[in-house]
mmCIF file of C-alpha atoms in Angstrom:
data_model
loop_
_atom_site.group_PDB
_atom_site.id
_atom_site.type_symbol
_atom_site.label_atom_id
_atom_site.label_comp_id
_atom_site.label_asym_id
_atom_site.label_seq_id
_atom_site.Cartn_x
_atom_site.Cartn_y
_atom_site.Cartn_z
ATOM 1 C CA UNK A 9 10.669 15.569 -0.867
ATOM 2 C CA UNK A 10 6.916 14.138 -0.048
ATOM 3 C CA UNK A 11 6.574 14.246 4.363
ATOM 4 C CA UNK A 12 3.658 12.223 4.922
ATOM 5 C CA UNK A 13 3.511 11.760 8.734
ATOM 6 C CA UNK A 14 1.492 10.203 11.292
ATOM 7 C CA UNK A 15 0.338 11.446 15.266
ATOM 8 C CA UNK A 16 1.583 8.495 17.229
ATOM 9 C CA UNK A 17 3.722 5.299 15.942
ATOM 10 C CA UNK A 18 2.647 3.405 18.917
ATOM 11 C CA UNK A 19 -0.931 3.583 20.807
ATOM 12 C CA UNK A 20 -2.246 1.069 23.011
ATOM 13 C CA UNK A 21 -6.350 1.655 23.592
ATOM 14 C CA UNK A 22 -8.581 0.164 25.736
ATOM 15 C CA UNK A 23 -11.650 -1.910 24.070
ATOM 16 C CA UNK A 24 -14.498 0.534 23.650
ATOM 17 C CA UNK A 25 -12.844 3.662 23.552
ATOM 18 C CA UNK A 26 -12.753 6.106 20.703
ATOM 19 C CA UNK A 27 -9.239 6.455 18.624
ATOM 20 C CA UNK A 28 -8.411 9.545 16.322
ATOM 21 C CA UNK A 29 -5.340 8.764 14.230
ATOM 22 C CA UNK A 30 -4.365 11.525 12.579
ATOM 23 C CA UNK A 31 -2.327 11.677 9.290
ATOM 24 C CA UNK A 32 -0.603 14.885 7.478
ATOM 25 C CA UNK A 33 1.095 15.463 4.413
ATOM 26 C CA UNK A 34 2.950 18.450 3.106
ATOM 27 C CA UNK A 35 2.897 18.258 -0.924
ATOM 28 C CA UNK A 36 -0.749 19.332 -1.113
ATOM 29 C CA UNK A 37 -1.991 16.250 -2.655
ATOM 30 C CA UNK A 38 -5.520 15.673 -3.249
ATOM 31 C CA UNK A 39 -5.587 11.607 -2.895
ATOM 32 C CA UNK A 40 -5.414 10.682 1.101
ATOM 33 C CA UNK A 41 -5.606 7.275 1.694
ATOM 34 C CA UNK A 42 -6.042 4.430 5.064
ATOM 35 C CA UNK A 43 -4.846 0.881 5.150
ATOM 36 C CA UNK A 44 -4.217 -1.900 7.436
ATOM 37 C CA UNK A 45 -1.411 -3.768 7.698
ATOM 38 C CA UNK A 46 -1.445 -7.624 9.016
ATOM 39 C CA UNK A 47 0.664 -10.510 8.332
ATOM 40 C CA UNK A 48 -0.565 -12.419 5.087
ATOM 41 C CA UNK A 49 -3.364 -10.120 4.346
ATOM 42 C CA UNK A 50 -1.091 -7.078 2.658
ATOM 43 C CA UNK A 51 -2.118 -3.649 2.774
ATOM 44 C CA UNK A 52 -5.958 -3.480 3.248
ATOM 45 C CA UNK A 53 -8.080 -0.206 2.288
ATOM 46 C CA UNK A 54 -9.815 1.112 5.025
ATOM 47 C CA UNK A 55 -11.349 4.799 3.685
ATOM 48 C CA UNK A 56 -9.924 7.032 0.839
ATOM 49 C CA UNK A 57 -10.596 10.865 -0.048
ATOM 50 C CA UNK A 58 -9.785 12.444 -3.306
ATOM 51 C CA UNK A 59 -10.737 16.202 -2.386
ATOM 52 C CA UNK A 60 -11.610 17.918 1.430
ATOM 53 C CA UNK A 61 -15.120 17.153 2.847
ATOM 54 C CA UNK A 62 -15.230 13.842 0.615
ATOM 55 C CA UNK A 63 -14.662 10.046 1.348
ATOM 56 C CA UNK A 64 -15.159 6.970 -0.488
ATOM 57 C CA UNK A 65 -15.515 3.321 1.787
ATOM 58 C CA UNK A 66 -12.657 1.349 0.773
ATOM 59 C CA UNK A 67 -12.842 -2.768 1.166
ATOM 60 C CA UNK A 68 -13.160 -3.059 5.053
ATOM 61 C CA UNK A 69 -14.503 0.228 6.236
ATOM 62 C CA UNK A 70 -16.463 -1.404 8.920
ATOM 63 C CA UNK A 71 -16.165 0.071 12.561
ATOM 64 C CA UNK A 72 -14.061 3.015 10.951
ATOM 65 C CA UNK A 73 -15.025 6.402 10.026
ATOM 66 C CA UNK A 74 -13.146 9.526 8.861
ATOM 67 C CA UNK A 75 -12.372 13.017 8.193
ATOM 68 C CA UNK A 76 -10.935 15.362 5.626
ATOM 69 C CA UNK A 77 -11.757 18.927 7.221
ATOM 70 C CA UNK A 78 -8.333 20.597 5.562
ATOM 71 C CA UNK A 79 -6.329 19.437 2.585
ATOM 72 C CA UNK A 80 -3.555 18.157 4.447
ATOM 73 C CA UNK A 81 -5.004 16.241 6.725
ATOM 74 C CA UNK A 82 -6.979 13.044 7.174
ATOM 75 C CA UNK A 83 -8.067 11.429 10.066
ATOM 76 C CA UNK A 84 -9.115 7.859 10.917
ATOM 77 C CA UNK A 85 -11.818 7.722 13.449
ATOM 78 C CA UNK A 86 -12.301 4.219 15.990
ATOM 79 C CA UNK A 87 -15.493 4.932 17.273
ATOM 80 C CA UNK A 88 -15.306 1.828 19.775
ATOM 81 C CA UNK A 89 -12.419 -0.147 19.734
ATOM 82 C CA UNK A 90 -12.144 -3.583 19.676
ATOM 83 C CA UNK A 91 -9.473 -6.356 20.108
ATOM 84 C CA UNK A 92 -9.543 -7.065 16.262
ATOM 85 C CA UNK A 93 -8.110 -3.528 15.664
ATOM 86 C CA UNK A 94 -4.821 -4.511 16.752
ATOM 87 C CA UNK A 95 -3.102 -3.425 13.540
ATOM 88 C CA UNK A 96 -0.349 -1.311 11.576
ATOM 89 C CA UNK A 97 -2.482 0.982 10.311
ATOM 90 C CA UNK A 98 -0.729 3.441 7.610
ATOM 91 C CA UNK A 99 -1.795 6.462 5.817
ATOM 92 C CA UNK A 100 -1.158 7.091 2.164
ATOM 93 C CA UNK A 101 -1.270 10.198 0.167
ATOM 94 C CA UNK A 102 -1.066 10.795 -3.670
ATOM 95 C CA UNK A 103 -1.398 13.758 -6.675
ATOM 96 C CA UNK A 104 -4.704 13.480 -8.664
ATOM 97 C CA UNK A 105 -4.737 10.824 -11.443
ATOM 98 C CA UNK A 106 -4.392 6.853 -11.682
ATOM 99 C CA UNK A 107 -0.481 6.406 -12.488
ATOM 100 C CA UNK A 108 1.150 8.353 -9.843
ATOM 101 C CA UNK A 109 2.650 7.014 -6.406
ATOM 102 C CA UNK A 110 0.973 6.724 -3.264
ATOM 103 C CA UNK A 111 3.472 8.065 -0.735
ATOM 104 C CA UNK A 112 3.340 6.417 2.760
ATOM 105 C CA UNK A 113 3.441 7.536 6.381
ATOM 106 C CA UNK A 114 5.762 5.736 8.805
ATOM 107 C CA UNK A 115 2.854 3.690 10.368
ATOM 108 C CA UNK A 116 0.641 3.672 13.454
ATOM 109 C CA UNK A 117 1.013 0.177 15.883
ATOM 110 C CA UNK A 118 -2.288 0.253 17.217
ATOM 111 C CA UNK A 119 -3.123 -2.186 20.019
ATOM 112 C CA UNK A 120 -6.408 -2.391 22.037
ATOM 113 C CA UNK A 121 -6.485 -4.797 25.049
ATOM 114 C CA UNK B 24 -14.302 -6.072 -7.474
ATOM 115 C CA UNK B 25 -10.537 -6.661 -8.194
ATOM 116 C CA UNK B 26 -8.895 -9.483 -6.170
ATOM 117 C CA UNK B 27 -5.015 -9.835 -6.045
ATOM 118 C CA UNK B 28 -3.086 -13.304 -5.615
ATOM 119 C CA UNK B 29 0.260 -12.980 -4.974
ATOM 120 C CA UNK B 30 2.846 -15.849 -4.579
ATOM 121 C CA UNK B 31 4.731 -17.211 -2.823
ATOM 122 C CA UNK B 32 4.167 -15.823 0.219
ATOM 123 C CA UNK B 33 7.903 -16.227 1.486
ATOM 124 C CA UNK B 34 11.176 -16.600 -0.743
ATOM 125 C CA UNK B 35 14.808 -17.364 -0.071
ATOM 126 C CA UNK B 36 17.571 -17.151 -1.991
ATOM 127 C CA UNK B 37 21.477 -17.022 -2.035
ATOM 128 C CA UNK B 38 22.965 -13.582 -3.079
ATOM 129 C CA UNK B 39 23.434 -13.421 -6.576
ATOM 130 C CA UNK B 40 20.763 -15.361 -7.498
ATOM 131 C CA UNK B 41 17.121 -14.327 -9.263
ATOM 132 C CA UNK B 42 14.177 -13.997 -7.452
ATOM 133 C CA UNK B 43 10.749 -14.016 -9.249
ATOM 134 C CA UNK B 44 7.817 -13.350 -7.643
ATOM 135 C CA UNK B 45 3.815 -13.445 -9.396
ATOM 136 C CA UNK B 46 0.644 -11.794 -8.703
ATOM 137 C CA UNK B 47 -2.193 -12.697 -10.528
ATOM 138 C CA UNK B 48 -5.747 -9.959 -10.864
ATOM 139 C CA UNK B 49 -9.480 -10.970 -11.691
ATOM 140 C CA UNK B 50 -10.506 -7.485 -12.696
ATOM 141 C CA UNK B 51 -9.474 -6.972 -16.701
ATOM 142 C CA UNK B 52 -10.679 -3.453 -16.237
ATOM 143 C CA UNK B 53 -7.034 -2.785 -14.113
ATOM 144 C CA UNK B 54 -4.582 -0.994 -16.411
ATOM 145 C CA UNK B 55 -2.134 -0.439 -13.812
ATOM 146 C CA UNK B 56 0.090 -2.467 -11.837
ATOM 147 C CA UNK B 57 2.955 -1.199 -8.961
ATOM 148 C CA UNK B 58 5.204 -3.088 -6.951
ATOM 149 C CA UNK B 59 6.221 -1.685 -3.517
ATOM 150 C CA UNK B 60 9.086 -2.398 -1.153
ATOM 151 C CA UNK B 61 8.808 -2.078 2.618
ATOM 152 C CA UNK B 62 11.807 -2.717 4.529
ATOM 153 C CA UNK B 63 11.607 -3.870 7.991
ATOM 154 C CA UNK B 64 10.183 -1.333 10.345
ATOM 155 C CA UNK B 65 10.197 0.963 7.245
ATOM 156 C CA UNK B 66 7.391 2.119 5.245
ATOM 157 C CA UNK B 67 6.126 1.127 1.510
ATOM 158 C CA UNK B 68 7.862 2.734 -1.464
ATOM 159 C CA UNK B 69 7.350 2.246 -4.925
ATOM 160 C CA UNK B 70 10.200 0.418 -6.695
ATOM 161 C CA UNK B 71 8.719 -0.129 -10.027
ATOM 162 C CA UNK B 72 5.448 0.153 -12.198
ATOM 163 C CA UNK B 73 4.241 -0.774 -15.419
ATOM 164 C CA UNK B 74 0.771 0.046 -17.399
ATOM 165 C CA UNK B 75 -1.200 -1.987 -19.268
ATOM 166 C CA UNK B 76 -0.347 -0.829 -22.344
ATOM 167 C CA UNK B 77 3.355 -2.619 -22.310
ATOM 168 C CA UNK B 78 4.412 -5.920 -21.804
ATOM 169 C CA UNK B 79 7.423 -5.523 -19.751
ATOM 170 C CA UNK B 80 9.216 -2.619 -18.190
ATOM 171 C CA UNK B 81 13.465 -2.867 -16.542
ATOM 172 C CA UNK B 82 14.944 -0.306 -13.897
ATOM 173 C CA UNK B 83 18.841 -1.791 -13.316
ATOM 174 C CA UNK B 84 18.299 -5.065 -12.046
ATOM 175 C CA UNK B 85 14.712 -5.367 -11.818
ATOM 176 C CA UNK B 86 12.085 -6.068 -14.236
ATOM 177 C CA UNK B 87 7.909 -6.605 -14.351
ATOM 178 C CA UNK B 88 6.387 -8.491 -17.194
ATOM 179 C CA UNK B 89 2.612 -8.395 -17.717
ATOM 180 C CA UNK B 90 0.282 -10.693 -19.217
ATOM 181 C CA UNK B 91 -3.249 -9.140 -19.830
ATOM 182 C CA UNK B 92 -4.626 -12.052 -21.461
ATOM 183 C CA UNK B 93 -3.757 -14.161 -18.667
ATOM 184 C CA UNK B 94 -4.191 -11.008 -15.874
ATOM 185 C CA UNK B 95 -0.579 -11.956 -13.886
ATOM 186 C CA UNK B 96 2.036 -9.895 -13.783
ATOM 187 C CA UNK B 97 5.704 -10.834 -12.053
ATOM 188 C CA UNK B 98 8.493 -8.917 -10.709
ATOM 189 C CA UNK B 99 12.072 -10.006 -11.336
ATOM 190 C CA UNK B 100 15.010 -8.900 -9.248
ATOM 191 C CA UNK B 101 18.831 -9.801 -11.040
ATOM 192 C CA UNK B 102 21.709 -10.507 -9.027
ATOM 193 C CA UNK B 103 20.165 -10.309 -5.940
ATOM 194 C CA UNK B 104 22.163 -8.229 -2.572
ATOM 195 C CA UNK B 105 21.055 -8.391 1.207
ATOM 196 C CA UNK B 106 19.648 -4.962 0.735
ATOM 197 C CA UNK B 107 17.226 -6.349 -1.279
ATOM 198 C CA UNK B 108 15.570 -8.503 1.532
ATOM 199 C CA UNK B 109 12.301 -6.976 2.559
ATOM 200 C CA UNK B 110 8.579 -7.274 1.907
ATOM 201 C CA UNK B 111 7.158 -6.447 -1.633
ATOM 202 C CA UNK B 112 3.999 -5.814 -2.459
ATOM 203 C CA UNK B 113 2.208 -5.753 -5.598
ATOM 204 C CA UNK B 114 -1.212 -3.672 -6.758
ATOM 205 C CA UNK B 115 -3.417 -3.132 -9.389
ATOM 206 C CA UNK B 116 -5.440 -0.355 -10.469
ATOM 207 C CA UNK B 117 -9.083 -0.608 -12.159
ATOM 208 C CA UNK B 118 -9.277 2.462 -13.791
ATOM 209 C CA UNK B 119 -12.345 3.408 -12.961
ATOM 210 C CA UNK B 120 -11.300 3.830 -9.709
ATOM 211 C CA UNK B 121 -8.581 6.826 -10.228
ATOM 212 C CA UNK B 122 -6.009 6.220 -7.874
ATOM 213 C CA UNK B 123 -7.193 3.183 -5.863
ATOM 214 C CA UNK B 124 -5.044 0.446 -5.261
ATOM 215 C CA UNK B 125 -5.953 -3.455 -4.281
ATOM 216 C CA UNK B 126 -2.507 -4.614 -2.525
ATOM 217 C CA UNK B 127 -1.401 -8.472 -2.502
ATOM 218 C CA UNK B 128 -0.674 -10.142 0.578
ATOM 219 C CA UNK B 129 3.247 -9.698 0.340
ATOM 220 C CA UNK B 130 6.273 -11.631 -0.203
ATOM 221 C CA UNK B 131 8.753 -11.838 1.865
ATOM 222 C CA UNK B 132 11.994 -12.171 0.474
ATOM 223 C CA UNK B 133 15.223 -13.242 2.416
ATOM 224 C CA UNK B 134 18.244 -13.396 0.472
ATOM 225 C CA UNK B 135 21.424 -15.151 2.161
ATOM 226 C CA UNK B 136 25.201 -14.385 1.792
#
């Protein structure tokens, strides 16, 4: 059974201060995946890796960065947060090739005041 | 780059009744199309997917048609239960883009007994 699971499911930052969200999944798949969630926009691609080391900008990678040091793991990076990064932000993960599902984590509720 | 419509953006219906819901791509390049469910305060799973290569695809009591020519492609849910109130989501993959996905904005769907 795919785990994919995320560091916090609540955070509440300050504007301006740097967030790590970390994400970790246990079937060793090569495809890791960020997205935002808000209400009547869908699922948003942030950042994407398809092997360790490597990362591909998604469609709003603005103000984001991230991190693939180890297979199983893939971290989002805030580098100064701002008010319009109040979000769900989820993390996906997937096996190699285009047909196969992307299994989510349980979701981060990220709000910076 | 691929864009995804997807309509409508909310949908009630009595229990036992159909519920249809259409996305439409710009991208003709996409060959693959999911449809995710994410209960509330759950997170996304894939409930059904179909490739470009056939024209409609049926797990139990729901169904996705495609159109290629006309890039939409619709999810039908028979004999609709309360369970099956939640948010779906539907996606398309170019394939150029291995396992990227570009999400609609959702449906929810509410389904009364």
């Amino acid at each position: 059974d795919v785990k994919v699971t995320q560091s916090s499911r609540y955070l509440v930052k300050r504007t301006g201060e740097k967030v790590f969200l970390e994400c970790v999944q246990d079937m060793d798949h090569e495809n890791m995946f960020w997205y935002r969630q808000d209400p009547g926009l869908g699922l948003r691609l942030i950042y994407f890796s398809y092997d360790v080391k490597m990362k591909e900008k998604g469609d709003i990678p603005e103000g984001y960065s991230v991190s693939r040091e180890k297979k199983e793991r893939f971290s989002l990076i805030l580098e100064s947060a701002s008010t319009n990064q109040t979000s769900m932000y989820l993390c996906a993960s997937s096996t190699t090739g285009q047909f196969y599902e992307q299994y989510f984590g349980p979701g981060t509720r990220l709000t910076v005041t | 780059g691929e864009n995804v419509e997807q309509h409508p953006s909310t949908l009630s219906v009595q229990e036992g009744d159909s519920a249809v819901i259409k996305c439409t791509y710009s991208d003709s390049a996409s060959n693959y199309f999911p449809w995710y469910k994410q209960e509330l305060g759950k997170r996304p799973q894939l409930i059904i997917d179909i490739r470009s290569n056939v024209g409609e695809k049926k797990d139990q009591r729901i169904a996705v048609t495609l159109n290629k020519t006309a890039k939409h492609f619709s999810l039908h849910i028979t004999e609709t239960q309360p369970e099956d109130s939640a948010v779906y989501f539907c996606a398309a993959s170019p394939s150029e883009y291995g396992n990227k996905l570009v999400f609609g904005a959702g449906t929810i769907l509410r389904v009364k007994s």
